[in-house]
Coordinates of C-alpha atoms in Angstrom, one line a residue:
M75 CA -11.2 8.4 14.1
I76 CA -8.7 9.5 11.4
K77 CA -9.6 8.3 7.8
A78 CA -7.3 8.3 4.8
Y79 CA -7.0 7.1 1.2
I80 CA -3.8 5.5 0.3
L81 CA -3.0 5.6 -3.5
V82 CA -0.6 2.9 -4.4
Q83 CA 1.7 2.3 -7.4
T84 CA 3.0 -1.3 -7.8
E85 CA 5.5 -3.1 -10.0
V86 CA 4.0 -4.2 -13.3
G87 CA 1.8 -7.3 -12.8
A88 CA 1.8 -7.0 -9.0
S89 CA -1.4 -5.1 -8.3
A90 CA -3.7 -8.1 -7.5
A91 CA -1.2 -9.6 -5.0
V92 CA -0.5 -6.2 -3.4
T93 CA -4.3 -5.5 -3.1
R94 CA -4.8 -8.8 -1.3
A95 CA -1.8 -8.2 1.1
I96 CA -3.0 -4.7 1.9
A97 CA -6.6 -5.8 2.5
E98 CA -5.4 -8.2 5.3
L99 CA -3.6 -5.4 7.3
P100 CA -5.0 -4.0 10.5
G101 CA -6.7 -0.6 10.0
V102 CA -7.5 -1.2 6.4
Q103 CA -11.2 -0.9 5.7
S104 CA -10.9 -1.8 2.0
A105 CA -8.4 -2.2 -0.8
E106 CA -9.3 -2.3 -4.5
D107 CA -7.5 -2.6 -7.8
V108 CA -8.1 0.5 -10.0
A109 CA -7.2 1.7 -13.5
G110 CA -5.3 4.9 -14.0
P111 CA -2.1 6.4 -12.6
Y112 CA -2.5 4.3 -9.4
D113 CA -2.9 0.5 -9.2
V114 CA -4.5 0.2 -5.8
I115 CA -6.6 2.5 -3.6
A116 CA -7.0 1.6 0.1
V117 CA -9.3 3.2 2.7
V118 CA -7.7 3.1 6.1
T119 CA -8.6 4.3 9.6
A120 CA -6.8 4.9 12.9
P121 CA -7.6 6.5 16.2
T122 CA -4.9 9.2 15.8
V123 CA -2.6 10.7 13.2
Q124 CA 0.3 9.1 15.0
A125 CA -1.3 5.7 14.9
L126 CA -2.1 6.2 11.2
G127 CA 1.6 6.7 10.5
R128 CA 3.1 4.2 12.8
E129 CA 0.6 1.4 12.7
V130 CA -1.1 1.6 9.3
L131 CA 1.0 3.4 6.8
A132 CA 4.2 1.8 7.9
N133 CA 2.6 -1.7 7.4
V134 CA 1.2 -0.8 4.0
Q135 CA 4.6 0.6 2.8
A136 CA 6.3 -2.6 3.9
V137 CA 4.2 -4.7 1.5
P138 CA 6.6 -6.1 -1.2
R139 CA 6.3 -4.8 -4.8
I140 CA 4.9 -1.4 -3.9
T141 CA 6.9 1.3 -5.7
R142 CA 5.2 4.4 -4.3
T143 CA 2.4 5.5 -2.1
T144 CA 0.5 8.8 -1.7
T145 CA -1.7 9.3 1.4
C146 CA -4.7 11.6 1.4
T147 CA -6.0 12.2 4.9
V148 CA -9.7 13.1 5.1
V149 CA -10.4 16.5 6.6
E150 CA -13.7 18.0 7.7
F151 CA -14.5 21.7 6.9

């Protein structure tokens, strides 16, 4: 299973609504409002990297009022 953290920036005042919308999406394990350079951090999983991109990230990026996302894929050393 592939796991990633998605760091999300939103329009001003939109973080709570964006967090709720992201939390409802398939593949999202958790989504939380945070303080700092990002407004929301989501933990997501998918069976493959391809599924992560096509089925999870694409859905997250389609949420209205998101201005930018940064995805950090978990790696094991």
